[in-house]
Amino acid sequence: ILTFVILIFAEVAPKTIAAVHPTKIALPAALIYYPLQKLAYPLDWAINLVANGLLRLVGLKTDEIASHSLSAEELRVSVAEAGAMVPRSHRRMLLSVLDLDAMTVDDVMVPRQEIIGIDLDCEWEENLAIIAATVHNRLPVFRDEIDSIIGVVSVRKLFAAMARGTLTEQQMLREIREPYFVPEGTALTSQLLTFREQHRRSAFVVDEYGDVQGLVTTEDILREIVGEYGDRPGGLDSGITRLGEDHYVIDASTTVRQLNRIMHWDLPTDGPKTLNGLILEQLGTIPKPGTRVTIASLPIEILETSDQVVKSVRLQFGARPAPNSNSEAA
């Protein structure tokens, strides 16, 4: 009976209360435990000395045990099992930070086909219209194609001259900043640190031949941590149209990770980066409109193809959870 009483009232119940209210319990308890720790230090040191000496006799080095740090997987499990101790949104962000090591700039970059910029080979009136209509803070400046990039211009610095109607090409060229390039396969963690150290907000992703493959920004990386926030012009929201219950029309250039995060799906992320790439890999050919394919149990119908790529698809299936921006990523 005494064992049962001690187990309940001196072990399980107090530890549960302390786990639910750690700060309220730990701080007052420290007033008692800290002096007791000081008083018991000689005895504690002697016991550890004897115990460690016995372990060394059997070939176990306690120094190596103490030096082992918590691995990423162990930390991931700890965060995932935190339960009510950590809010769900915080757990999701912590897990996303741990996932950054396994992700590269290729996973979040804007592909080169979608990069909007100023082509100096075009008429200046056309470029003025692009500057006036853009929703981006910075625009790349190039000649003929994005591979011949000259620099990046801050649209904010051009507003005053545009308002007066005196903005010229030469004035814009004086405001451009040298472009910044990063190789394919750069880890997101290292790229985020590089952005901070070099006071950069964007970089052009290039392949082994020096050709521009896409554009990555700090916003793209932060979105992987905190999820979608605010309005993203030309982003995922404009790439998905909901026609009814479990009935969607999707821009095939939408990235797989964005679909998984917003739609709570489980499309494979270890291959092509976009839905178009997944479809072409699955079929092994350029499909015609009306072609149907199933990927990760999702029935996909091709609606439109153009320039050797899939432009839009339709998904219509049975009862499936609707997208929920508050749910955790698949």
XYZ file of C-alpha atoms in Angstrom:
330
model
C 0.000 0.000 0.000
C 2.837 2.393 0.868
C 4.542 1.649 -2.484
C 1.314 2.448 -4.318
C 0.850 5.702 -2.387
C 4.439 6.824 -3.029
C 4.186 5.922 -6.722
C 1.007 7.942 -7.228
C 1.512 10.926 -4.924
C 5.311 11.237 -5.000
C 6.070 10.217 -8.609
C 3.336 10.199 -11.259
C 1.040 12.995 -10.064
C 3.759 15.577 -9.186
C 5.643 14.967 -12.443
C 2.447 15.325 -14.468
C 1.596 18.591 -12.746
C 5.140 19.855 -13.321
C 4.975 18.886 -17.007
C 1.734 20.832 -17.469
C 2.956 23.880 -15.508
C 6.776 23.739 -15.811
C 7.534 27.377 -15.015
C 5.215 27.650 -12.024
C 6.694 24.489 -10.483
C 10.350 24.689 -11.509
C 11.147 28.221 -10.354
C 9.892 27.821 -6.744
C 11.414 24.316 -6.571
C 14.787 25.724 -7.618
C 14.867 27.759 -4.381
C 15.012 24.445 -2.506
C 16.944 22.235 -4.916
C 19.772 24.673 -5.644
C 20.994 24.901 -1.986
C 20.543 21.138 -1.570
C 22.632 20.551 -4.697
C 25.451 22.641 -3.246
C 25.311 20.777 0.078
C 25.260 17.365 -1.575
C 27.978 18.128 -4.124
C 30.802 16.253 -2.298
C 28.659 13.139 -1.952
C 27.466 13.431 -5.565
C 31.081 13.791 -6.787
C 32.224 10.725 -4.809
C 29.379 8.556 -6.099
C 30.004 9.576 -9.725
C 33.742 8.916 -9.296
C 33.135 5.356 -8.106
C 30.467 4.657 -10.737
C 32.566 6.016 -13.625
C 35.604 4.063 -12.402
C 33.601 0.818 -12.515
C 32.361 1.625 -16.024
C 35.912 2.218 -17.261
C 36.866 -1.242 -15.998
C 34.391 -2.754 -18.461
C 35.637 -0.535 -21.320
C 32.902 2.131 -21.312
C 34.173 5.735 -21.525
C 31.756 8.168 -19.916
C 33.421 11.146 -21.642
C 32.183 9.914 -25.029
C 28.643 9.539 -23.684
C 28.620 13.107 -22.353
C 29.891 14.489 -25.664
C 27.060 13.014 -27.732
C 24.634 15.740 -28.793
C 21.003 15.426 -29.744
C 20.680 14.368 -33.384
C 18.333 16.068 -35.835
C 16.054 13.022 -35.892
C 15.896 12.897 -32.094
C 15.100 16.601 -32.021
C 12.438 16.069 -34.680
C 10.794 13.341 -32.589
C 10.934 15.543 -29.484
C 9.218 18.407 -31.298
C 6.607 16.154 -32.920
C 5.720 14.572 -29.566
C 5.634 17.839 -27.646
C 1.842 17.718 -27.713
C 0.077 20.502 -25.843
C 3.420 21.828 -24.579
C 4.045 23.512 -27.960
C 1.245 24.957 -30.158
C 0.684 23.154 -33.445
C 1.697 26.162 -35.547
C 4.977 26.414 -33.605
C 5.669 22.687 -34.019
C 5.097 23.002 -37.743
C 7.599 25.856 -38.013
C 10.196 24.017 -35.916
C 9.862 20.913 -38.073
C 10.112 23.069 -41.207
C 13.393 24.536 -39.944
C 14.750 21.014 -39.462
C 13.636 20.130 -43.004
C 15.600 23.005 -44.549
C 18.801 20.938 -44.432
C 17.211 18.382 -46.750
C 15.949 21.048 -49.194
C 17.818 22.991 -51.844
C 17.214 26.224 -53.725
C 15.873 24.125 -56.620
C 12.864 23.182 -54.476
C 11.634 26.738 -53.881
C 12.988 28.829 -56.767
C 10.838 30.575 -59.363
C 11.606 28.780 -62.674
C 13.234 30.836 -65.419
C 10.092 30.753 -67.581
C 8.219 32.710 -64.905
C 10.894 35.322 -64.187
C 9.640 38.804 -65.094
C 12.307 41.315 -66.038
C 13.385 44.210 -68.234
C 14.756 43.301 -71.666
C 16.984 46.106 -72.951
C 16.505 44.850 -76.519
C 12.807 45.731 -76.297
C 11.290 49.176 -76.787
C 11.629 51.431 -73.739
C 7.856 51.998 -73.672
C 7.331 48.249 -73.196
C 9.788 48.197 -70.291
C 8.093 51.220 -68.729
C 4.801 49.313 -68.819
C 6.459 46.328 -67.106
C 7.912 48.565 -64.377
C 4.580 50.305 -63.821
C 2.599 47.059 -63.643
C 4.997 44.896 -61.639
C 4.120 43.718 -58.141
C 7.733 42.817 -57.346
C 10.218 44.979 -55.443
C 13.110 44.136 -57.772
C 13.375 43.301 -61.445
C 16.253 41.664 -63.350
C 17.695 43.607 -66.268
C 18.987 41.590 -69.240
C 19.479 41.575 -72.990
C 17.412 39.271 -75.189
C 17.260 36.442 -72.601
C 17.700 35.957 -68.862
C 21.093 34.238 -69.320
C 22.495 37.589 -70.494
C 21.595 39.313 -67.243
C 23.187 42.662 -66.457
C 21.900 43.323 -62.974
C 18.902 43.863 -60.703
C 17.086 47.163 -60.249
C 15.014 48.243 -57.251
C 11.628 49.392 -58.542
C 11.228 51.604 -55.478
C 14.140 53.785 -56.610
C 12.411 54.428 -59.945
C 9.017 55.516 -58.624
C 9.850 59.217 -58.210
C 11.131 59.599 -61.771
C 8.212 57.540 -63.108
C 5.731 59.785 -61.312
C 7.298 62.823 -63.007
C 7.401 61.016 -66.354
C 11.145 61.581 -66.691
C 12.454 58.035 -66.197
C 14.936 57.067 -68.914
C 16.825 53.888 -69.684
C 20.141 55.501 -68.745
C 18.752 56.593 -65.394
C 17.511 53.078 -64.716
C 20.896 51.586 -65.629
C 22.566 53.807 -63.040
C 20.392 52.222 -60.353
C 21.049 48.558 -61.156
C 22.955 46.350 -58.755
C 25.298 43.550 -59.762
C 23.477 40.200 -59.977
C 24.167 37.469 -57.430
C 24.390 33.822 -58.533
C 24.240 30.548 -56.608
C 24.743 27.006 -57.945
C 22.020 24.401 -58.171
C 21.752 22.124 -55.161
C 22.650 24.785 -52.563
C 21.038 23.911 -49.212
C 18.377 26.335 -48.027
C 19.980 26.686 -44.593
C 23.320 27.819 -46.010
C 21.612 30.057 -48.568
C 19.544 31.799 -45.903
C 22.694 32.487 -43.886
C 24.456 33.772 -47.020
C 21.570 36.140 -47.737
C 21.924 37.555 -44.233
C 25.710 37.887 -44.355
C 25.786 39.535 -47.782
C 22.660 41.648 -47.213
C 20.971 40.118 -50.237
C 17.320 39.291 -50.768
C 17.472 37.333 -54.011
C 19.801 35.190 -56.104
C 19.787 33.598 -59.550
C 20.195 29.826 -59.563
C 22.561 28.593 -62.295
C 23.458 25.113 -63.509
C 26.919 23.700 -64.199
C 27.009 25.467 -67.571
C 26.200 28.874 -66.098
C 22.655 29.013 -67.500
C 20.053 30.618 -65.255
C 17.531 28.055 -64.045
C 15.489 30.151 -61.657
C 15.290 32.860 -59.026
C 15.241 32.296 -55.253
C 14.410 34.963 -52.660
C 14.393 35.202 -48.886
C 10.596 35.244 -49.079
C 10.594 31.836 -50.799
C 12.748 30.352 -48.023
C 10.754 31.942 -45.199
C 7.557 30.631 -46.765
C 8.911 27.106 -46.321
C 9.221 27.815 -42.584
C 6.067 29.770 -41.742
C 3.842 28.677 -44.618
C 1.801 30.927 -46.889
C 1.297 34.459 -45.608
C -0.340 37.507 -47.101
C -1.130 37.851 -50.755
C 1.370 36.390 -53.149
C 0.930 37.941 -56.595
C 1.130 35.278 -59.264
C 1.621 32.635 -56.607
C -0.164 29.501 -55.614
C -3.526 31.116 -54.930
C -3.740 32.264 -58.556
C -2.565 28.830 -59.716
C -5.478 26.907 -58.182
C -9.134 27.409 -59.002
C -11.745 25.569 -56.990
C -14.795 24.711 -59.098
C -16.677 22.728 -56.494
C -16.344 20.169 -53.742
C -13.124 18.212 -54.497
C -12.976 19.704 -58.004
C -9.969 21.866 -58.937
C -8.250 23.337 -61.980
C -4.513 23.739 -61.335
C -1.725 25.506 -63.191
C 0.755 22.710 -63.942
C 3.727 25.006 -63.278
C 2.819 25.037 -59.571
C 5.544 23.403 -57.500
C 4.979 20.056 -55.855
C 5.929 21.339 -52.409
C 3.396 24.152 -52.622
C 0.652 21.716 -53.566
C 1.566 19.404 -50.700
C 1.625 22.269 -48.217
C -1.590 24.017 -49.252
C -3.711 21.115 -50.493
C -2.516 18.653 -47.830
C -1.522 16.079 -50.460
C 1.413 13.685 -50.563
C 2.925 14.086 -54.023
C 6.529 12.811 -54.332
C 9.130 15.558 -53.845
C 12.310 13.604 -54.620
C 11.985 14.007 -58.405
C 10.543 16.782 -60.596
C 9.826 20.070 -58.843
C 6.563 20.980 -60.578
C 3.282 19.225 -61.309
C 4.089 19.441 -65.024
C 7.374 17.602 -64.400
C 5.624 14.870 -62.417
C 3.113 14.286 -65.213
C 5.752 14.164 -67.955
C 7.893 11.784 -65.890
C 4.896 9.517 -65.270
C 3.762 9.413 -68.913
C 7.159 9.596 -70.620
C 5.684 11.727 -73.421
C 3.927 15.039 -74.037
C 0.253 14.230 -73.353
C -2.710 15.476 -75.341
C -5.647 17.296 -73.710
C -8.045 14.784 -72.201
C -5.288 12.349 -71.156
C -5.757 10.971 -67.637
C -3.056 9.896 -65.201
C -3.004 8.937 -61.520
C -0.169 10.192 -59.302
C -0.101 9.452 -55.559
C -3.758 8.314 -55.794
C -4.785 11.652 -57.324
C -6.758 11.406 -60.613
C -5.384 14.061 -62.967
C -6.882 15.059 -66.315
C -4.841 17.133 -68.774
C -6.748 20.233 -69.871
C -4.203 22.215 -71.891
C -0.725 21.704 -73.331
C 1.478 24.247 -75.062
C 5.136 24.574 -76.055
C 5.888 20.963 -75.112
C 4.637 21.404 -71.520
C 1.412 20.778 -69.644
C -0.260 24.119 -68.914
C -3.274 23.182 -66.790
C -4.907 20.092 -65.302
C -8.144 19.178 -63.568
C -8.541 17.110 -60.421
C -11.931 15.722 -59.482
C -12.226 12.931 -56.971
C -14.351 11.550 -54.158
C -14.590 12.844 -50.621
C -11.229 14.231 -49.575
C -10.349 16.890 -47.013
C -10.585 20.389 -48.459
C -7.495 22.598 -48.331
C -6.941 24.088 -44.918
C -4.301 26.764 -44.484
C -4.211 25.986 -40.743
C -3.500 22.283 -41.176
C 0.020 20.871 -41.043
C 1.827 20.188 -44.286
C 1.524 16.667 -45.681
